[in-house]
mmCIF file of C-alpha atoms and ligand atoms in Angstrom:
data_model
loop_
_atom_site.group_PDB
_atom_site.id
_atom_site.type_symbol
_atom_site.label_atom_id
_atom_site.label_comp_id
_atom_site.label_asym_id
_atom_site.label_seq_id
_atom_site.Cartn_x
_atom_site.Cartn_y
_atom_site.Cartn_z
ATOM 1 C CA MET A 1221 14.668 -10.403 9.963
ATOM 2 C CA SER A 1222 11.937 -13.064 10.490
ATOM 3 C CA GLY A 1223 7.931 -12.806 9.533
ATOM 4 C CA VAL A 1224 7.769 -13.020 13.204
ATOM 5 C CA ASP A 1225 10.055 -10.156 14.240
ATOM 6 C CA LEU A 1226 8.447 -7.787 11.707
ATOM 7 C CA LEU A 1227 4.365 -8.726 12.630
ATOM 8 C CA LEU A 1228 5.464 -8.149 16.595
ATOM 9 C CA ARG A 1229 6.834 -4.584 16.056
ATOM 10 C CA LEU A 1230 3.807 -3.819 15.171
ATOM 11 C CA ARG A 1231 1.486 -2.313 16.676
ATOM 12 C CA VAL A 1232 -1.338 -2.933 13.929
ATOM 13 C CA PRO A 1233 -0.275 -4.638 11.437
ATOM 14 C CA VAL A 1234 -0.655 -2.193 8.732
ATOM 15 C CA VAL A 1235 1.453 -1.104 5.944
ATOM 16 C CA ALA A 1236 0.913 2.680 4.844
ATOM 17 C CA ALA A 1237 0.764 1.497 0.920
ATOM 18 C CA PRO A 1238 3.330 2.472 -1.463
ATOM 19 C CA MET A 1239 0.394 5.359 -3.542
ATOM 20 C CA PHE A 1240 2.010 6.861 -6.864
ATOM 21 C CA LEU A 1241 2.185 10.491 -6.460
ATOM 22 C CA VAL A 1242 0.853 10.708 -2.963
ATOM 23 C CA SER A 1243 4.194 8.850 -0.263
ATOM 24 C CA GLY A 1244 7.435 10.600 -0.241
ATOM 25 C CA PRO A 1245 9.366 10.552 2.439
ATOM 26 C CA ASP A 1246 7.212 12.289 4.897
ATOM 27 C CA LEU A 1247 4.577 9.961 4.461
ATOM 28 C CA VAL A 1248 6.688 6.972 4.880
ATOM 29 C CA LEU A 1249 8.569 8.272 8.024
ATOM 30 C CA ALA A 1250 5.253 9.486 10.185
ATOM 31 C CA ALA A 1251 3.660 5.417 9.942
ATOM 32 C CA CYS A 1252 6.937 4.116 10.892
ATOM 33 C CA ARG A 1253 7.199 6.286 13.618
ATOM 34 C CA ALA A 1254 3.284 5.455 14.551
ATOM 35 C CA GLY A 1255 4.237 2.040 14.303
ATOM 36 C CA ILE A 1256 3.684 0.542 11.386
ATOM 37 C CA VAL A 1257 5.765 -0.061 7.896
ATOM 38 C CA GLY A 1258 5.430 2.595 5.979
ATOM 39 C CA ALA A 1259 6.299 2.952 1.925
ATOM 40 C CA PHE A 1260 6.268 4.430 -1.262
ATOM 41 C CA PRO A 1261 7.255 4.015 -5.040
ATOM 42 C CA THR A 1262 10.143 4.449 -6.675
ATOM 43 C CA PRO A 1263 8.941 6.167 -9.592
ATOM 44 C CA ASN A 1264 7.763 9.214 -7.007
ATOM 45 C CA ALA A 1265 11.013 10.012 -6.595
ATOM 46 C CA ARG A 1266 12.334 11.678 -9.723
ATOM 47 C CA PRO A 1267 15.494 11.358 -11.288
ATOM 48 C CA ILE A 1268 17.666 9.391 -9.905
ATOM 49 C CA ASP A 1269 19.092 11.853 -7.437
ATOM 50 C CA VAL A 1270 15.924 12.514 -5.691
ATOM 51 C CA LEU A 1271 15.528 8.662 -5.512
ATOM 52 C CA GLU A 1272 18.710 8.790 -3.163
ATOM 53 C CA GLN A 1273 17.506 11.565 -1.359
ATOM 54 C CA TRP A 1274 14.652 10.346 -0.416
ATOM 55 C CA MET A 1275 16.130 6.584 0.922
ATOM 56 C CA ARG A 1276 19.137 9.148 3.228
ATOM 57 C CA ARG A 1277 16.493 11.190 4.644
ATOM 58 C CA ILE A 1278 14.600 7.889 5.559
ATOM 59 C CA THR A 1279 17.093 6.547 7.101
ATOM 60 C CA GLU A 1280 18.949 8.892 8.982
ATOM 61 C CA GLY A 1281 15.220 10.046 10.074
ATOM 62 C CA LEU A 1282 14.454 6.515 11.538
ATOM 63 C CA ALA A 1283 17.318 6.418 12.963
ATOM 64 C CA ARG A 1284 16.934 9.931 14.708
ATOM 65 C CA ALA A 1285 13.584 9.154 15.708
ATOM 66 C CA GLY A 1286 15.213 5.724 17.195
ATOM 67 C CA GLU A 1287 17.512 8.551 20.207
ATOM 68 C CA THR A 1288 14.176 9.404 20.685
ATOM 69 C CA GLN A 1289 11.433 6.412 21.274
ATOM 70 C CA ASP A 1290 12.498 2.879 21.393
ATOM 71 C CA PRO A 1291 13.868 1.278 18.376
ATOM 72 C CA ALA A 1292 11.820 -1.812 18.633
ATOM 73 C CA THR A 1293 8.391 0.374 18.053
ATOM 74 C CA LEU A 1294 9.451 1.918 14.893
ATOM 75 C CA GLY A 1295 8.341 0.062 11.946
ATOM 76 C CA PRO A 1296 9.869 -0.804 8.911
ATOM 77 C CA TRP A 1297 10.245 1.012 5.434
ATOM 78 C CA CYS A 1298 9.346 -0.308 1.868
ATOM 79 C CA ALA A 1299 9.868 0.501 -1.164
ATOM 80 C CA ASN A 1300 7.607 0.004 -3.876
ATOM 81 C CA LEU A 1301 9.667 -1.338 -7.232
ATOM 82 C CA VAL A 1302 7.968 -1.461 -11.048
ATOM 83 C CA THR A 1303 9.980 -3.678 -12.290
ATOM 84 C CA HIS A 1304 7.749 -3.908 -15.735
ATOM 85 C CA SER A 1305 10.130 -3.103 -18.656
ATOM 86 C CA SER A 1306 9.497 -0.180 -18.702
ATOM 87 C CA ASN A 1307 10.706 1.193 -16.303
ATOM 88 C CA THR A 1308 14.582 2.163 -17.676
ATOM 89 C CA ARG A 1309 15.620 3.123 -14.266
ATOM 90 C CA LEU A 1310 15.372 -0.187 -12.256
ATOM 91 C CA PRO A 1311 18.991 -0.802 -12.592
ATOM 92 C CA ASP A 1312 19.093 2.102 -10.831
ATOM 93 C CA ASP A 1313 16.976 1.801 -8.812
ATOM 94 C CA LEU A 1314 17.817 -1.806 -7.842
ATOM 95 C CA GLN A 1315 21.866 -0.496 -6.993
ATOM 96 C CA LEU A 1316 20.463 1.929 -4.380
ATOM 97 C CA LEU A 1317 18.405 -0.629 -2.758
ATOM 98 C CA SER A 1318 22.046 -2.065 -1.838
ATOM 99 C CA ARG A 1319 22.918 1.017 0.067
ATOM 100 C CA TYR A 1320 19.728 1.913 1.716
ATOM 101 C CA ARG A 1321 18.993 -1.203 2.197
ATOM 102 C CA PRO A 1322 14.307 -0.946 2.830
ATOM 103 C CA PRO A 1323 13.392 -4.212 5.015
ATOM 104 C CA LEU A 1324 11.090 -4.866 2.321
ATOM 105 C CA VAL A 1325 11.001 -4.788 -1.162
ATOM 106 C CA VAL A 1326 7.730 -4.890 -3.213
ATOM 107 C CA THR A 1327 7.615 -5.133 -6.653
ATOM 108 C CA ALA A 1328 4.862 -4.688 -8.663
ATOM 109 C CA LEU A 1329 3.801 -4.173 -12.621
ATOM 110 C CA GLY A 1330 5.981 -7.596 -13.666
ATOM 111 C CA SER A 1331 8.175 -10.646 -11.856
ATOM 112 C CA PRO A 1332 9.304 -10.029 -8.513
ATOM 113 C CA LYS A 1333 13.055 -12.581 -9.916
ATOM 114 C CA PRO A 1334 14.977 -8.492 -10.774
ATOM 115 C CA ALA A 1335 14.862 -7.681 -7.014
ATOM 116 C CA LEU A 1336 15.282 -10.912 -5.190
ATOM 117 C CA LYS A 1337 18.922 -11.310 -4.817
ATOM 118 C CA ARG A 1338 19.958 -8.156 -4.451
ATOM 119 C CA VAL A 1339 17.325 -7.701 -1.467
ATOM 120 C CA HIS A 1340 18.318 -11.212 0.046
ATOM 121 C CA ASP A 1341 21.924 -10.070 -0.375
ATOM 122 C CA TYR A 1342 21.458 -7.532 2.379
ATOM 123 C CA GLY A 1343 18.650 -9.600 4.506
ATOM 124 C CA GLY A 1344 15.819 -7.592 2.761
ATOM 125 C CA ARG A 1345 12.443 -9.691 2.278
ATOM 126 C CA VAL A 1346 10.925 -9.036 -1.657
ATOM 127 C CA ILE A 1347 6.664 -9.013 -2.017
ATOM 128 C CA ALA A 1348 4.918 -9.338 -4.845
ATOM 129 C CA ASP A 1349 2.179 -6.930 -5.430
ATOM 130 C CA VAL A 1350 -0.436 -10.119 -7.269
ATOM 131 C CA THR A 1351 -3.945 -9.205 -8.645
ATOM 132 C CA SER A 1352 -4.640 -12.934 -9.343
ATOM 133 C CA LEU A 1353 -4.377 -16.435 -8.387
ATOM 134 C CA THR A 1354 -1.820 -17.146 -11.655
ATOM 135 C CA LEU A 1355 -0.161 -14.098 -10.571
ATOM 136 C CA ALA A 1356 0.313 -15.383 -7.135
ATOM 137 C CA ARG A 1357 1.578 -18.521 -8.262
ATOM 138 C CA LYS A 1358 4.046 -17.298 -10.061
ATOM 139 C CA ALA A 1359 5.691 -15.147 -7.918
ATOM 140 C CA VAL A 1360 5.804 -17.648 -5.362
ATOM 141 C CA ALA A 1361 7.369 -19.922 -8.267
ATOM 142 C CA ALA A 1362 10.061 -16.654 -8.679
ATOM 143 C CA GLY A 1363 11.039 -17.529 -5.107
ATOM 144 C CA ALA A 1364 9.246 -14.444 -3.813
ATOM 145 C CA ASP A 1365 9.294 -14.053 -0.006
ATOM 146 C CA GLY A 1366 5.927 -12.800 0.621
ATOM 147 C CA LEU A 1367 2.547 -11.703 -1.927
ATOM 148 C CA ALA A 1368 0.698 -8.735 -0.866
ATOM 149 C CA CYS A 1369 -2.419 -9.979 -2.814
ATOM 150 C CA ILE A 1370 -4.756 -6.765 -3.933
ATOM 151 C CA CYS A 1371 -8.800 -7.417 -4.315
ATOM 152 C CA SER A 1372 -11.641 -5.770 -5.251
ATOM 153 C CA GLY A 1373 -12.463 -2.532 -3.637
ATOM 154 C CA ALA A 1374 -8.594 -1.202 -3.773
ATOM 155 C CA GLY A 1375 -7.352 2.325 -4.721
ATOM 156 C CA GLY A 1376 -5.927 2.751 -7.717
ATOM 157 C CA HIS A 1377 -5.758 -0.190 -9.672
ATOM 158 C CA THR A 1378 -7.757 -2.368 -8.073
ATOM 159 C CA GLY A 1379 -8.436 -6.560 -8.296
ATOM 160 C CA SER A 1380 -11.085 -8.490 -8.695
ATOM 161 C CA LEU A 1381 -11.333 -10.767 -6.076
ATOM 162 C CA SER A 1382 -13.280 -10.739 -2.683
ATOM 163 C CA PRO A 1383 -9.947 -10.899 -0.238
ATOM 164 C CA PHE A 1384 -11.289 -13.393 1.658
ATOM 165 C CA ALA A 1385 -11.610 -16.067 -1.661
ATOM 166 C CA PHE A 1386 -8.451 -14.485 -2.050
ATOM 167 C CA VAL A 1387 -6.479 -14.921 1.383
ATOM 168 C CA SER A 1388 -7.870 -18.659 1.318
ATOM 169 C CA ALA A 1389 -6.774 -19.556 -1.568
ATOM 170 C CA VAL A 1390 -3.133 -18.133 -1.531
ATOM 171 C CA ARG A 1391 -2.995 -20.216 2.067
ATOM 172 C CA GLU A 1392 -3.815 -23.388 -0.095
ATOM 173 C CA PHE A 1393 -0.175 -22.732 -1.479
ATOM 174 C CA PHE A 1394 1.767 -20.113 0.256
ATOM 175 C CA ASP A 1395 3.343 -19.881 4.047
ATOM 176 C CA GLY A 1396 5.031 -17.173 3.640
ATOM 177 C CA LEU A 1397 3.869 -13.649 4.628
ATOM 178 C CA VAL A 1398 0.320 -12.736 3.383
ATOM 179 C CA ILE A 1399 -0.079 -8.737 3.396
ATOM 180 C CA VAL A 1400 -4.381 -8.409 1.458
ATOM 181 C CA GLY A 1401 -5.448 -4.643 0.677
ATOM 182 C CA GLY A 1402 -8.777 -3.296 -1.413
ATOM 183 C CA GLY A 1403 -11.031 -0.989 0.996
ATOM 184 C CA ILE A 1404 -10.102 -1.769 4.026
ATOM 185 C CA SER A 1405 -9.739 1.599 6.531
ATOM 186 C CA ASP A 1406 -10.135 0.856 9.502
ATOM 187 C CA GLY A 1407 -8.973 -1.913 12.841
ATOM 188 C CA TRP A 1408 -12.092 -3.526 12.479
ATOM 189 C CA GLY A 1409 -11.132 -4.582 8.912
ATOM 190 C CA VAL A 1410 -7.977 -5.267 9.540
ATOM 191 C CA ALA A 1411 -8.715 -7.980 11.939
ATOM 192 C CA GLY A 1412 -11.337 -8.812 9.921
ATOM 193 C CA ALA A 1413 -7.700 -9.542 7.525
ATOM 194 C CA ILE A 1414 -6.245 -11.407 9.617
ATOM 195 C CA ALA A 1415 -8.594 -13.668 10.976
ATOM 196 C CA ALA A 1416 -8.691 -14.662 7.328
ATOM 197 C CA GLY A 1417 -5.460 -15.970 7.289
ATOM 198 C CA ALA A 1418 -3.370 -12.772 6.298
ATOM 199 C CA ASP A 1419 -0.169 -11.193 8.157
ATOM 200 C CA LEU A 1420 -0.741 -7.621 7.292
ATOM 201 C CA VAL A 1421 -3.410 -5.167 5.590
ATOM 202 C CA TYR A 1422 -2.300 -2.736 2.776
ATOM 203 C CA MET A 1423 -3.920 0.368 3.068
ATOM 204 C CA GLY A 1424 -3.681 3.304 1.070
ATOM 205 C CA THR A 1425 -6.551 5.257 0.470
ATOM 206 C CA ARG A 1426 -6.632 6.161 4.300
ATOM 207 C CA PHE A 1427 -3.706 7.558 4.064
ATOM 208 C CA VAL A 1428 -3.746 9.716 1.080
ATOM 209 C CA ALA A 1429 -5.915 12.116 3.874
ATOM 210 C CA THR A 1430 -3.076 12.514 5.788
ATOM 211 C CA ALA A 1431 -1.487 15.477 7.446
ATOM 212 C CA GLU A 1432 2.147 13.622 5.943
ATOM 213 C CA SER A 1433 0.760 12.584 2.503
ATOM 214 C CA MET A 1434 2.199 14.921 -0.701
ATOM 215 C CA ALA A 1435 -1.245 15.169 -1.920
ATOM 216 C CA ASP A 1436 -2.990 17.824 -3.433
ATOM 217 C CA PRO A 1437 -5.821 19.336 -0.786
ATOM 218 C CA GLY A 1438 -8.729 19.235 -2.867
ATOM 219 C CA TYR A 1439 -7.963 15.350 -2.984
ATOM 220 C CA LYS A 1440 -7.701 14.907 0.587
ATOM 221 C CA LYS A 1441 -10.772 17.245 0.676
ATOM 222 C CA MET A 1442 -12.122 14.923 -1.635
ATOM 223 C CA LEU A 1443 -11.841 11.987 0.541
ATOM 224 C CA VAL A 1444 -13.495 13.309 3.580
ATOM 225 C CA ASP A 1445 -16.422 14.380 1.204
ATOM 226 C CA CYS A 1446 -17.237 11.251 -0.676
ATOM 227 C CA GLY A 1447 -18.818 7.621 -0.253
ATOM 228 C CA SER A 1448 -17.877 4.130 -1.561
ATOM 229 C CA GLU A 1449 -21.138 5.247 -4.134
ATOM 230 C CA ASP A 1450 -18.608 8.372 -5.361
ATOM 231 C CA ILE A 1451 -16.288 5.443 -6.884
ATOM 232 C CA VAL A 1452 -16.188 4.076 -10.210
ATOM 233 C CA VAL A 1453 -13.532 1.475 -11.618
ATOM 234 C CA SER A 1454 -13.116 1.647 -15.128
ATOM 235 C CA ALA A 1455 -10.193 0.758 -17.490
ATOM 236 C CA GLY A 1456 -11.396 3.390 -20.256
ATOM 237 C CA LEU A 1457 -8.269 5.949 -18.808
ATOM 238 C CA THR A 1458 -5.188 4.136 -17.852
ATOM 239 C CA GLY A 1459 -6.331 0.347 -19.632
ATOM 240 C CA THR A 1460 -6.413 -1.342 -16.305
ATOM 241 C CA PRO A 1461 -8.752 -1.211 -13.994
ATOM 242 C CA ALA A 1462 -8.814 1.535 -11.063
ATOM 243 C CA SER A 1463 -10.821 2.823 -8.920
ATOM 244 C CA TRP A 1464 -11.555 6.795 -9.586
ATOM 245 C CA LEU A 1465 -13.801 9.647 -7.689
ATOM 246 C CA LYS A 1466 -16.336 10.693 -9.488
ATOM 247 C CA PRO A 1467 -16.000 14.147 -8.747
ATOM 248 C CA SER A 1468 -12.818 14.396 -9.728
ATOM 249 C CA LEU A 1469 -13.578 12.622 -13.416
ATOM 250 C CA ARG A 1470 -16.375 15.292 -14.101
ATOM 251 C CA ALA A 1471 -13.820 18.236 -12.499
ATOM 252 C CA ASN A 1472 -11.950 17.055 -16.025
ATOM 253 C CA GLY A 1473 -14.815 16.983 -17.996
ATOM 254 C CA ILE A 1474 -15.483 13.146 -18.005
ATOM 255 C CA ASP A 1475 -18.690 11.407 -17.405
ATOM 256 C CA PRO A 1476 -18.641 8.786 -15.403
ATOM 257 C CA ASP A 1477 -21.811 7.033 -15.968
ATOM 258 C CA ASN A 1478 -20.136 6.408 -19.878
ATOM 259 C CA MET A 1479 -16.584 6.300 -19.300
ATOM 260 C CA PRO A 1480 -14.289 5.821 -22.155
ATOM 261 C CA SER A 1481 -12.982 2.396 -23.219
ATOM 262 C CA ALA A 1482 -9.936 1.021 -22.662
ATOM 263 C CA PRO A 1483 -6.837 2.413 -24.542
ATOM 264 C CA PRO A 1484 -3.680 0.530 -24.552
ATOM 265 C CA ARG A 1485 -2.003 -0.145 -21.277
ATOM 266 C CA SER A 1486 0.460 1.833 -20.011
ATOM 267 C CA TYR A 1487 2.565 1.266 -16.776
ATOM 268 C CA ASP A 1488 4.643 4.095 -18.155
ATOM 269 C CA SER A 1489 4.460 6.750 -15.000
ATOM 270 C CA ASN A 1490 5.735 9.421 -16.920
ATOM 271 C CA ASP A 1491 2.922 8.823 -19.120
ATOM 272 C CA VAL A 1492 0.137 10.154 -16.737
ATOM 273 C CA GLY A 1493 -1.838 10.742 -20.304
ATOM 274 C CA LYS A 1494 -4.425 13.842 -20.787
ATOM 275 C CA PRO A 1495 -6.285 15.248 -17.875
ATOM 276 C CA ASN A 1496 -3.392 13.287 -15.719
ATOM 277 C CA ARG A 1497 -4.508 10.807 -14.453
ATOM 278 C CA TRP A 1498 -3.465 10.222 -10.792
ATOM 279 C CA ARG A 1499 -2.311 14.286 -10.724
ATOM 280 C CA ASP A 1500 -5.980 15.820 -11.459
ATOM 281 C CA ILE A 1501 -8.289 12.520 -11.814
ATOM 282 C CA TRP A 1502 -8.070 11.290 -8.178
ATOM 283 C CA ALA A 1503 -8.184 7.935 -7.392
ATOM 284 C CA ALA A 1504 -10.211 5.824 -3.762
ATOM 285 C CA GLY A 1505 -10.240 2.610 -3.019
ATOM 286 C CA GLN A 1506 -14.551 1.542 -0.991
ATOM 287 C CA GLY A 1507 -13.125 2.710 2.569
ATOM 288 C CA VAL A 1508 -13.098 6.098 1.327
ATOM 289 C CA GLY A 1509 -16.188 6.193 3.682
ATOM 290 C CA ALA A 1510 -14.036 5.776 7.121
ATOM 291 C CA ILE A 1511 -12.666 9.118 5.914
ATOM 292 C CA LYS A 1512 -14.275 11.949 8.259
ATOM 293 C CA ALA A 1513 -10.728 14.632 8.361
ATOM 294 C CA VAL A 1514 -7.930 15.023 7.424
ATOM 295 C CA GLU A 1515 -5.331 13.943 10.302
ATOM 296 C CA PRO A 1516 -1.910 13.698 11.145
ATOM 297 C CA VAL A 1517 -0.836 9.797 10.273
ATOM 298 C CA ALA A 1518 -0.325 9.480 14.167
ATOM 299 C CA ALA A 1519 -3.868 9.808 15.060
ATOM 300 C CA VAL A 1520 -5.151 7.982 12.204
ATOM 301 C CA VAL A 1521 -2.963 4.967 14.022
ATOM 302 C CA ASP A 1522 -3.872 5.479 17.332
ATOM 303 C CA ARG A 1523 -6.915 4.969 16.140
ATOM 304 C CA LEU A 1524 -6.820 1.546 13.815
ATOM 305 C CA CYS A 1525 -4.993 0.559 17.061
ATOM 306 C CA ALA A 1526 -8.153 1.119 19.367
ATOM 307 C CA GLU A 1527 -9.977 -0.009 16.581
ATOM 308 C CA TYR A 1528 -7.952 -3.408 16.719
ATOM 309 C CA ARG A 1529 -8.342 -4.263 20.293
ATOM 310 C CA ASP A 1530 -12.092 -3.598 19.835
ATOM 311 C CA ALA A 1531 -12.395 -6.189 16.912
ATOM 312 C CA GLY A 1532 -10.539 -8.300 19.309
ATOM 313 C CA ARG A 1533 -12.476 -8.196 21.876
ATOM 314 C CA ARG A 1534 -15.686 -8.686 20.369
ATOM 315 C CA PHE A 1535 -14.276 -11.423 18.518
ATOM 316 C CA ALA A 1536 -13.009 -13.008 21.103
ATOM 317 C CA ARG A 1537 -16.615 -12.906 23.118
ATOM 318 C CA ARG A 1538 -18.518 -14.249 20.212
ATOM 319 C CA THR A 1539 -15.994 -17.408 19.844
ATOM 320 C CA GLN A 1540 -16.669 -17.627 23.398
ATOM 321 C CA GLU A 1541 -20.492 -17.336 23.263
ATOM 322 C CA SER A 1542 -20.196 -20.008 20.623
ATOM 323 C CA LEU A 1543 -18.553 -22.227 22.808
ATOM 324 C CA HIS A 1544 -20.955 -22.640 25.284
ATOM 325 C CA HIS A 1545 -23.933 -22.185 22.788
ATOM 326 C CA ALA A 1546 -22.122 -25.554 21.643
ATOM 327 C CA ASN A 1547 -21.242 -27.619 24.654
HETATM 328 C C1 LIG B 1053 -3.694 7.206 -5.100
HETATM 329 C C2 LIG B 1053 -3.131 5.609 -5.473
HETATM 330 C C3 LIG B 1053 -2.749 5.336 -6.177
HETATM 331 C C4 LIG B 1053 -1.187 4.159 -5.757
HETATM 332 N N1 LIG B 1053 -0.566 3.966 -7.004
HETATM 333 C C5 LIG B 1053 0.011 2.901 -5.990
HETATM 334 C C6 LIG B 1053 1.773 2.787 -7.457
HETATM 335 O O1 LIG B 1053 2.345 3.069 -7.391
HETATM 336 N N2 LIG B 1053 2.088 1.355 -6.705
HETATM 337 C C7 LIG B 1053 1.236 0.339 -6.271
HETATM 338 O O2 LIG B 1053 1.911 -0.660 -6.054
HETATM 339 N N3 LIG B 1053 0.228 0.428 -5.576
HETATM 340 C C8 LIG B 1053 -0.057 1.262 -5.976
HETATM 341 N N4 LIG B 1053 -1.843 1.947 -5.329
HETATM 342 C C9 LIG B 1053 -2.626 1.208 -4.768
HETATM 343 C C10 LIG B 1053 -1.752 0.962 -3.502
HETATM 344 O O3 LIG B 1053 -0.329 0.781 -2.827
HETATM 345 C C11 LIG B 1053 -2.719 -0.087 -2.262
HETATM 346 O O4 LIG B 1053 -2.992 -1.465 -2.916
HETATM 347 C C12 LIG B 1053 -4.429 0.317 -2.314
HETATM 348 O O5 LIG B 1053 -4.491 1.565 -2.109
HETATM 349 C C13 LIG B 1053 -4.982 -0.663 -1.208
HETATM 350 O O6 LIG B 1053 -6.697 -0.233 -1.570
HETATM 351 P P1 LIG B 1053 -7.641 1.308 -0.783
HETATM 352 O O7 LIG B 1053 -7.049 2.121 -0.892
HETATM 353 O O8 LIG B 1053 -8.357 0.741 -0.539
HETATM 354 O O9 LIG B 1053 -6.717 0.949 1.036
HETATM 355 C C14 LIG B 1053 -1.994 2.947 -5.635
HETATM 356 C C15 LIG B 1053 -3.542 3.517 -4.599
HETATM 357 C C16 LIG B 1053 -3.946 4.866 -4.546
HETATM 358 C C17 LIG B 1053 -4.977 5.127 -3.832
#
């Protein structure tokens, strides 16, 4: 699938980003049916038989959806693999990729290299999740087809660069698929990212508070109730900077104003710590303020489309005005 095919098929250039303990087959299918990319991290499906069941559900669900809606309006699905050496299941995950063929594969916490041949052999594309320019350059040198540039303001493990600085710098050495994520929760933000040079936006936090996500109902409600002032970024829970909801820290006996010092980094998703970060302590990005209700994915995507179009009209009007004044 070429980059242009992929982009033309989408109603709005958004990926419902992969989220630990949150994204499952229901969220992926709802996102694809709504015309955006639906993604999930493979560690959410354990043991490996469950991953096979999920991949079968997704591929069969999409085939069924294609009987009642134009298949060209279905977004592609995406599997997110941990390629770090701590993932002892990687060979099994890779085998299932060959069998179920997700058009997009995002590699995280390691090099994209282990996935490249396998995914290219069936015509898929490999995107490397990166939080810095150093990692972006390494991923491009390793042969990644795309980059998911995680910026400041992201939910979960966050980056520290501004999306504008990150995308501009990446575009100096890479003309492949660029996804940008971090604090973008509405269609105006999506338009800004596309105007800045990205091809797609990674949107995580916004999709936690949907009917189809696997998140705890209390987590979804907290997202509706919180704004960006309720977020704290700290490496104190996983050893890597991550963006947490202050009320959920307090509920677990942690003072957000005195976060613990960073423990050794842990990328092992079996090791969720005590109290369980991700399961009991909830993450969100700076775009949390845009969440006003828990809604079905389709309703969220409808709104993103309307906002994206409104942003396009605004941008066209502003550039026309500038041209007018310049002449
Ligand atoms: C609760 C939560 C869990 C996440 N888990 C993962 C994960 O397992 N793998 C991954 O690559 N990214 C993960 N992310 C990051 C998202 O894929 C995405 O980069 C981020 O949510 C984008 O920022 P936003 O939340 O501000 O939209 C997670 C994010 C959240 C909020």
